[in-house]
Amino acid sequence: NDTVINAPTLESALRDSAMISGQFTQREVQKLAADLRAGSMTYTPKILSERNISPELGRADRVRGITATVVALLLVIGAMVAYYRFAGIIASVAVIFNLLILWATLQNLEATLTLAGIAGIILTVGMAVDANVLVFERIKEELSLTGRISSSIAAGYKRAFSAILDSNITTILAGIILLGFDAGPIKSFAINLIIGIASSMFTALFMTRVYFAHWLKNNANAKLHMSRWFQGVRFPFLRWTKVAASVSIILITLGSSLLWTHRSSAIGMDFTGGYALEVSVQGTADQVETSLKKAGVESRDFQVKGLAPSDRVRILLSKNLDAPGNAFAHIPELSAQSVNPRLAWVFDALTTEGLEPSAESWTSMSGQMSDAMRNNALLGLLIAFVSIYIYLAFRFEFAFAASALICLIHDVAITLGVIGVLNTLGIDVQIDLNTIAALMTIIGYSLNDTIIIFDRVREEMALQPHAPLPSIVNQALNTTLSRTTITSGTTLLVLIALVVLGGPSIFSFALVMTIGVFFGTLSSWFIASPLVIALQTQVHRKEKAAASG
């Protein structure tokens, strides 16, 4: 009827979906949705203008990220070969094939690779290495008992299967639930995770076994050498329970309070929103970044992206700049005056460096994570936790499932606490959608470690039905020590390489994952296992009381 309903700016090609962003009331949103559903119109679109936006990871960051990834992969391969020798070569080939399968699948799906997707890939690589390590450790145990290579390899795969299956199924359950999130980074993480786990199961349980089968056909291959650095270790894990619990409580309590105190700077633009400015400058995006830093804007409070033509840039500014002590603190709110005072401040900062800004476009933007998306994310996470709990309760017992769930919550809490401490120390680590993906990776790692230990506890309980539970748990922790140490160690090699060599764009992301994997491994030893003993003891007391009553 010749009435314009809405005139949004196209920021990407129209395919199967599109998004209109801006400031709307709930009534305006409902009316717009109703108008759009009223029926399509036949028309021929005409391109009035076109702009290309630079990637979030610039060319220099991509080069550094690729370099860090190659270095990390070489470190992992070197560690595996150094410890497991020939078996380490087989595992390394399987991991590379796992990456190739994952990459080919993503290409066929035309999926976009994001930082959150990289988190999913790192988790799947870690789980692929973990599956191989678990099999090799079982083979090593069988070799010590029988000395026969063929039967030891067969028994190693058979005995490791249940632990690998449980850890992968629980992670896939979480991934399937995360697919329902509207937030792009979270969905990207889930897609990479599910595909990666499927391919890692294939490479770890089938491909490596085929290699061993062909290797065994050669009669000259009569020995399989592996290092035994952890053999005979009897570390008293349970004696450190009180110390570990005290440190955790202090870190969580202190860190949470510090995170709340610094929430204005610790919460990223994905949640808080901010301001968006498009401007023409006589310079590059890097020069714009330098100008804003010289004007007193912290790097965590802005992003600069190049546009096409090359003299245009988009500047994203955090709402944190309005906080006391920051650049916009004393600037009045936008009024009816012709000049936007915040825009004028940015122009002054750019003009001081000789960039001669012009052709401005200033808008206020909401966060990518709206209240509805946040609530859906929390609901999805709750459903994932409940699903994991039900599966573990079915596969193990109540005490094991409850301990694993409490440990997951502990790992997320302590990671957030450390983020609060780091912000207090002046290390810029922000909570954004990529940080959420990193936290999900941490949950996957912690759960994987915990299930491996619980699987061994369950096995030892069946073999020693009358042995005290603390003795069984401590024995299981020492038996799986090499597996957890090697898996977490190789994963930390990857993450430390990303922290040191990956560049500023992925620094926070990699640092959060490093913190989480480190504390997640420790919690599997010193938090989850003692919890099993405490809960299992309580269950037995109730059973005895019910029987006597």
XYZ file of C-alpha atoms in Angstrom:
549
model
C 0.000 0.000 0.000
C 2.994 2.267 -0.729
C 3.851 2.494 2.972
C 7.388 1.730 4.135
C 7.165 -0.719 7.054
C 10.876 -0.813 7.846
C 14.074 0.128 6.010
C 16.927 -1.850 7.594
C 20.575 -1.642 6.500
C 21.823 -4.854 4.919
C 25.075 -6.006 6.575
C 25.234 -9.448 4.980
C 23.876 -11.306 1.961
C 20.198 -12.284 2.157
C 20.042 -16.070 2.337
C 17.801 -18.130 4.601
C 17.643 -15.600 7.423
C 18.311 -11.962 8.304
C 18.263 -9.756 11.409
C 16.989 -6.212 11.928
C 18.726 -4.507 14.850
C 17.986 -1.240 16.572
C 16.126 0.288 19.497
C 12.498 -0.888 19.610
C 9.796 -1.154 22.216
C 8.206 -4.569 22.703
C 5.054 -3.288 20.981
C 7.058 -2.118 17.954
C 8.784 -5.490 17.756
C 5.460 -7.348 17.802
C 3.944 -5.042 15.175
C 6.971 -5.395 12.900
C 6.897 -9.179 13.266
C 3.178 -9.218 12.422
C 3.735 -7.019 9.353
C 6.526 -9.266 8.120
C 4.372 -12.358 8.570
C 1.462 -10.736 6.691
C 2.807 -11.889 3.324
C 5.689 -11.488 0.924
C 5.748 -8.995 -1.944
C 7.149 -9.539 -5.405
C 9.854 -6.980 -6.106
C 13.283 -6.622 -7.648
C 15.855 -5.227 -5.203
C 18.260 -2.561 -6.422
C 21.686 -2.199 -4.831
C 22.041 1.411 -3.683
C 25.307 0.978 -1.775
C 27.632 -1.805 -0.720
C 30.125 -2.005 2.133
C 32.522 -4.766 3.083
C 33.567 -5.108 6.705
C 36.936 -6.429 7.781
C 37.073 -9.634 9.844
C 37.216 -9.416 13.631
C 40.610 -11.090 13.413
C 42.739 -8.876 11.178
C 45.410 -10.113 8.799
C 48.203 -9.808 11.383
C 46.089 -11.562 14.025
C 45.226 -14.376 11.620
C 48.895 -14.895 10.783
C 49.775 -14.995 14.480
C 46.858 -17.313 15.195
C 47.860 -19.729 12.433
C 51.475 -19.646 13.608
C 50.396 -20.369 17.185
C 48.191 -23.245 15.998
C 50.998 -24.838 13.982
C 53.408 -24.483 16.901
C 50.817 -25.947 19.273
C 50.145 -28.919 16.982
C 53.872 -29.621 16.686
C 54.234 -29.463 20.476
C 51.371 -31.939 20.940
C 52.814 -34.327 18.348
C 56.260 -34.020 19.911
C 54.912 -34.764 23.396
C 52.896 -37.765 22.209
C 55.812 -39.246 20.249
C 58.260 -38.612 23.114
C 56.073 -40.454 25.617
C 54.365 -43.171 23.554
C 56.966 -43.480 20.744
C 55.499 -45.550 17.878
C 52.014 -45.463 19.399
C 52.415 -41.681 19.700
C 53.052 -41.481 15.942
C 49.833 -43.426 15.321
C 47.915 -41.126 17.673
C 49.350 -38.015 15.992
C 48.317 -39.242 12.546
C 44.829 -39.949 13.924
C 44.577 -36.423 15.372
C 45.599 -34.883 12.041
C 43.011 -37.007 10.236
C 40.478 -35.909 12.828
C 41.186 -32.259 11.985
C 40.938 -32.976 8.247
C 37.581 -34.726 8.675
C 36.313 -31.857 10.813
C 37.510 -29.255 8.322
C 35.984 -31.110 5.347
C 32.648 -31.447 7.126
C 32.583 -27.743 8.010
C 33.371 -26.879 4.390
C 30.474 -29.019 3.158
C 28.162 -27.369 5.679
C 29.518 -23.936 4.607
C 30.004 -23.195 8.294
C 31.815 -20.041 9.403
C 34.923 -20.442 11.538
C 34.768 -18.241 14.645
C 36.716 -17.954 17.884
C 33.997 -20.027 19.540
C 34.362 -22.584 16.758
C 38.081 -22.729 17.459
C 37.191 -23.475 21.094
C 35.114 -26.409 19.926
C 37.978 -27.646 17.749
C 40.454 -27.390 20.635
C 38.087 -29.397 22.840
C 37.651 -32.105 20.202
C 41.410 -32.308 19.621
C 41.891 -32.662 23.356
C 39.269 -35.395 23.525
C 40.814 -37.166 20.526
C 44.207 -37.122 22.246
C 42.525 -38.191 25.474
C 40.872 -41.214 23.826
C 44.196 -42.351 22.364
C 45.976 -41.821 25.675
C 43.302 -43.808 27.494
C 43.669 -46.719 25.065
C 47.468 -46.643 25.245
C 47.478 -46.590 29.041
C 45.203 -49.633 29.067
C 47.467 -51.391 26.551
C 50.451 -50.578 28.760
C 48.723 -52.090 31.789
C 47.885 -55.283 29.882
C 51.445 -55.543 28.574
C 52.759 -55.366 32.138
C 50.506 -58.283 33.095
C 50.735 -60.576 30.067
C 53.621 -59.367 27.904
C 51.633 -60.320 24.794
C 51.238 -57.487 22.277
C 48.255 -58.721 20.271
C 46.014 -59.581 23.230
C 47.121 -56.438 25.104
C 46.097 -54.174 22.210
C 42.705 -55.910 21.918
C 42.133 -55.695 25.684
C 43.262 -52.056 25.762
C 40.606 -50.993 23.257
C 37.952 -53.101 24.975
C 38.623 -51.780 28.481
C 38.907 -48.140 27.392
C 35.687 -48.179 25.373
C 33.216 -47.579 28.216
C 35.065 -44.542 29.584
C 35.478 -43.041 26.099
C 31.810 -43.659 25.305
C 30.526 -42.092 28.542
C 32.695 -38.971 28.274
C 31.783 -38.405 24.613
C 28.045 -39.000 25.035
C 27.776 -36.538 27.930
C 29.631 -33.904 25.892
C 27.448 -34.541 22.824
C 24.332 -34.169 24.998
C 25.488 -30.693 26.002
C 26.388 -29.874 22.373
C 22.954 -30.872 21.055
C 21.230 -28.653 23.617
C 23.564 -25.737 22.794
C 22.508 -25.992 19.129
C 19.200 -24.432 20.111
C 20.845 -21.129 21.102
C 20.323 -18.147 18.810
C 23.734 -16.678 19.655
C 26.055 -17.366 16.711
C 29.269 -18.092 18.659
C 27.526 -20.616 20.926
C 25.939 -22.414 17.971
C 29.305 -22.418 16.170
C 30.911 -23.987 19.233
C 28.221 -26.686 19.403
C 28.479 -27.574 15.696
C 32.266 -27.918 15.827
C 32.014 -29.901 19.058
C 29.501 -32.465 17.785
C 31.277 -33.012 14.460
C 34.669 -33.180 16.171
C 33.569 -35.730 18.755
C 32.073 -37.984 16.078
C 35.266 -37.831 14.007
C 37.497 -38.305 17.080
C 35.569 -41.444 18.045
C 36.132 -42.771 14.543
C 39.848 -41.974 14.418
C 40.638 -43.036 17.996
C 38.680 -46.293 18.115
C 38.749 -47.464 14.500
C 41.560 -45.845 12.534
C 44.304 -46.379 15.118
C 43.185 -49.977 15.631
C 43.476 -50.619 11.891
C 47.033 -49.234 12.002
C 47.904 -51.554 14.875
C 46.340 -54.508 13.057
C 48.531 -53.939 9.991
C 51.581 -53.346 12.192
C 51.024 -56.656 13.995
C 51.064 -58.580 10.703
C 54.818 -58.015 10.555
C 56.413 -60.678 12.762
C 59.379 -58.378 13.366
C 57.154 -56.114 15.481
C 57.413 -58.050 18.720
C 57.662 -55.136 21.190
C 55.742 -51.937 21.836
C 57.764 -49.454 23.871
C 56.074 -46.722 25.923
C 57.386 -44.484 28.699
C 56.321 -45.283 32.259
C 56.987 -42.025 34.093
C 54.047 -42.422 36.474
C 54.349 -46.131 37.196
C 54.391 -46.903 40.883
C 53.271 -43.398 41.943
C 51.247 -43.395 45.163
C 50.329 -39.765 45.748
C 47.969 -39.185 48.718
C 45.325 -37.142 46.886
C 42.713 -37.356 49.614
C 45.026 -35.796 52.213
C 44.910 -32.552 50.237
C 41.118 -32.336 50.165
C 40.814 -29.687 52.899
C 43.603 -27.566 51.408
C 42.058 -27.747 47.922
C 38.575 -26.961 49.251
C 39.891 -23.967 51.230
C 41.757 -22.543 48.240
C 38.669 -23.014 46.053
C 36.366 -21.268 48.523
C 38.780 -18.334 48.877
C 39.241 -17.958 45.118
C 35.523 -18.237 44.357
C 34.450 -15.866 47.147
C 37.174 -13.267 46.654
C 37.116 -13.498 42.862
C 33.325 -13.213 42.647
C 33.298 -10.091 44.796
C 36.101 -8.551 42.713
C 34.278 -9.486 39.510
C 31.163 -7.743 40.789
C 33.207 -4.685 41.751
C 34.775 -4.501 38.268
C 31.679 -5.659 36.380
C 31.495 -2.478 34.307
C 34.866 -3.237 32.714
C 34.769 -7.045 32.932
C 31.466 -7.480 31.063
C 32.007 -7.093 27.312
C 29.943 -5.302 24.666
C 28.220 -8.562 23.712
C 26.203 -8.119 26.923
C 26.212 -4.379 27.623
C 25.980 -2.904 24.120
C 27.562 0.459 23.331
C 27.960 2.961 20.523
C 28.716 2.417 16.832
C 30.380 5.055 14.667
C 31.116 4.899 10.929
C 33.572 7.508 9.754
C 35.882 8.371 6.865
C 39.489 8.964 7.885
C 42.776 9.788 6.246
C 44.486 6.724 7.656
C 44.142 3.047 8.539
C 42.204 1.129 11.186
C 45.467 0.587 13.091
C 46.055 4.351 13.232
C 42.510 4.854 14.544
C 43.211 2.323 17.315
C 46.428 4.120 18.224
C 44.617 7.490 18.344
C 41.920 6.211 20.700
C 44.489 4.606 23.006
C 46.454 7.874 23.163
C 43.211 9.663 24.063
C 42.841 7.415 27.110
C 40.478 4.680 25.853
C 41.400 1.193 27.047
C 41.711 -1.446 24.319
C 38.974 -3.519 25.980
C 36.475 -0.654 25.534
C 36.557 -0.328 21.751
C 36.857 -2.231 18.488
C 37.868 -0.845 15.103
C 36.914 -2.604 11.871
C 37.889 -1.563 8.365
C 35.185 -1.042 5.731
C 35.144 -0.737 1.981
C 36.099 1.731 0.553
C 39.360 1.600 2.471
C 39.107 5.100 3.949
C 36.051 4.143 6.046
C 36.121 2.446 9.437
C 33.562 1.303 11.972
C 34.320 2.096 15.613
C 32.482 0.209 18.361
C 32.634 1.870 21.782
C 31.659 0.237 25.085
C 29.065 1.673 27.465
C 31.820 1.334 30.078
C 33.206 4.638 28.736
C 30.299 6.354 30.522
C 31.487 5.035 33.899
C 33.232 7.410 36.352
C 36.890 7.904 35.530
C 36.525 6.982 31.852
C 36.496 9.069 28.677
C 32.749 9.831 28.486
C 32.196 10.220 32.250
C 31.744 14.013 32.211
C 30.136 14.280 28.783
C 26.423 15.233 29.007
C 23.711 13.006 27.605
C 22.688 13.545 23.982
C 20.143 16.363 23.784
C 18.472 18.414 21.089
C 21.731 20.167 20.249
C 23.072 19.651 16.723
C 26.439 18.207 17.769
C 26.666 14.872 19.564
C 29.129 15.521 22.427
C 30.486 11.940 22.395
C 30.922 12.066 18.639
C 32.730 15.390 19.001
C 35.083 13.820 21.573
C 35.956 10.952 19.197
C 36.494 13.397 16.323
C 38.823 15.482 18.490
C 40.834 12.346 19.371
C 41.187 11.409 15.678
C 41.887 14.978 14.546
C 44.705 15.304 17.098
C 46.528 12.506 15.258
C 45.891 14.055 11.845
C 43.313 11.533 10.614
C 40.814 14.235 9.478
C 37.531 12.362 10.216
C 34.345 13.134 8.278
C 31.017 11.623 7.053
C 29.997 10.331 10.467
C 27.152 7.949 11.378
C 26.513 7.505 15.123
C 24.127 4.934 16.627
C 23.534 3.369 20.015
C 23.568 -0.444 19.883
C 22.291 -3.156 22.161
C 24.321 -6.214 23.147
C 24.328 -9.353 21.006
C 23.160 -11.256 24.081
C 19.707 -9.870 24.840
C 17.822 -10.600 28.050
C 15.773 -13.250 26.252
C 18.909 -14.878 24.800
C 20.570 -14.808 28.226
C 17.566 -16.477 29.816
C 17.456 -19.068 27.034
C 21.181 -19.697 27.503
C 20.764 -20.245 31.239
C 17.783 -22.505 30.607
C 19.731 -24.476 28.006
C 22.678 -24.835 30.370
C 20.341 -26.054 33.103
C 18.811 -28.619 30.734
C 22.314 -29.750 29.715
C 23.328 -30.220 33.357
C 20.131 -32.157 34.152
C 20.634 -34.383 31.084
C 24.240 -35.091 32.069
C 23.143 -35.842 35.630
C 20.446 -38.298 34.481
C 22.859 -40.082 32.142
C 25.589 -40.377 34.776
C 23.097 -41.517 37.411
C 21.971 -44.218 34.983
C 25.504 -45.286 34.051
C 27.026 -44.924 37.525
C 25.218 -44.041 40.771
C 23.651 -41.022 42.426
C 26.843 -40.098 44.285
C 28.920 -40.109 41.104
C 26.396 -38.057 39.118
C 25.941 -35.475 41.881
C 29.699 -35.162 42.404
C 30.325 -34.605 38.690
C 27.613 -31.937 38.519
C 28.887 -30.082 41.599
C 32.399 -30.228 40.153
C 31.200 -28.643 36.881
C 29.574 -25.763 38.764
C 32.738 -25.392 40.842
C 34.932 -25.162 37.724
C 32.797 -22.427 36.149
C 32.683 -20.499 39.439
C 36.425 -20.676 40.078
C 37.219 -19.629 36.493
C 34.958 -16.583 36.839
C 36.595 -15.868 40.193
C 40.057 -15.904 38.629
C 38.776 -13.544 35.892
C 37.746 -11.147 38.673
C 41.211 -11.375 40.258
C 42.910 -10.780 36.881
C 40.791 -7.676 36.228
C 41.795 -6.337 39.640
C 45.446 -6.889 38.725
C 44.970 -4.887 35.522
C 44.904 -7.830 33.091
C 42.078 -7.186 30.619
C 39.946 -10.324 30.451
C 36.354 -9.589 29.453
C 33.303 -11.794 29.623
C 31.741 -11.924 26.152
C 30.205 -14.597 23.937
C 33.634 -16.047 23.152
C 34.356 -16.290 26.875
C 31.085 -18.191 27.269
C 32.293 -20.631 24.602
C 35.563 -20.995 26.521
C 33.620 -21.766 29.711
C 31.676 -24.454 27.842
C 34.973 -25.959 26.724
C 36.118 -25.995 30.338
C 32.952 -27.857 31.325
C 33.679 -30.446 28.642
C 37.248 -30.982 29.807
C 36.357 -31.179 33.478
C 33.550 -33.623 32.809
C 35.811 -35.765 30.652
C 38.516 -35.975 33.340
C 35.970 -36.731 36.056
C 34.270 -39.519 34.098
C 37.596 -41.233 33.364
C 38.416 -41.298 37.083
C 34.904 -42.423 38.044
C 35.024 -45.208 35.460
C 38.179 -46.556 37.082
C 36.628 -46.229 40.565
C 33.599 -48.212 39.386
C 35.863 -50.888 37.929
C 37.920 -51.176 41.126
C 34.751 -51.344 43.255
C 33.640 -54.377 41.241
C 37.062 -56.030 41.638
C 37.397 -55.164 45.343
C 33.839 -55.168 46.756
C 34.996 -55.194 50.391
C 37.800 -52.634 50.129
C 37.295 -49.202 51.783
C 36.030 -46.598 49.306
C 38.755 -43.999 50.128
C 41.415 -46.612 49.338
C 39.732 -47.465 46.029
C 39.364 -43.800 45.056
C 42.995 -42.978 45.837
C 44.130 -46.047 43.902
C 41.980 -45.027 40.913
C 43.397 -41.491 41.002
C 46.968 -42.799 40.911
C 46.168 -45.361 38.208
C 44.692 -42.670 35.926
C 47.288 -40.038 36.859
C 49.366 -40.510 33.705
C 46.274 -40.243 31.510
C 44.930 -37.035 33.109
C 48.371 -35.432 33.294
C 49.294 -36.169 29.676
C 45.899 -35.157 28.273
C 45.707 -31.919 30.240
C 49.395 -31.245 29.582
C 49.041 -31.553 25.808
C 45.924 -29.363 25.875
C 47.729 -26.740 27.941
C 50.554 -26.802 25.376
C 48.000 -25.775 22.742
C 46.464 -23.064 24.905
C 49.742 -21.597 26.155
C 50.932 -21.353 22.545
C 47.739 -19.420 21.718
C 48.195 -17.140 24.746
C 51.836 -16.347 23.956
C 51.773 -16.321 20.149
C 48.114 -15.848 19.190
C 47.950 -12.060 19.437
C 45.670 -9.676 21.365
C 42.458 -10.696 19.567
C 42.452 -14.191 21.047
C 44.455 -13.515 24.201
C 41.488 -13.317 26.603
C 39.786 -16.270 24.952
C 42.874 -18.506 25.207
C 43.741 -17.306 28.723
C 40.274 -18.156 30.074
C 40.512 -21.628 28.549
C 43.992 -22.116 30.030
C 42.758 -21.149 33.499
C 39.731 -23.404 33.197
C 41.585 -26.478 31.951
C 44.188 -26.105 34.716
C 41.656 -25.788 37.537
C 39.318 -28.315 35.907
C 42.047 -30.944 36.059
C 42.809 -30.153 39.692
C 39.131 -30.275 40.628
C 38.802 -33.766 39.139
C 41.513 -34.897 41.535
C 40.808 -32.912 44.693
C 37.099 -31.934 44.527
C 35.065 -34.492 42.553
C 36.704 -37.593 44.024
C 36.355 -36.592 47.713
C 32.735 -35.614 46.969
C 32.040 -39.153 45.757
C 33.331 -40.554 49.045
C 31.274 -38.106 51.110
C 28.035 -38.651 49.193
C 28.503 -42.409 48.902
C 29.136 -42.636 52.662
C 25.971 -40.658 53.323
C 23.952 -42.950 51.050
C 25.276 -46.052 52.853
C 24.399 -44.537 56.248
C 20.835 -43.890 55.125
C 20.566 -47.425 53.752
C 21.819 -48.899 57.034
C 19.461 -46.682 59.043
C 16.526 -47.743 56.871
C 17.488 -51.419 57.187
C 17.875 -51.233 60.977
C 14.698 -49.212 61.389
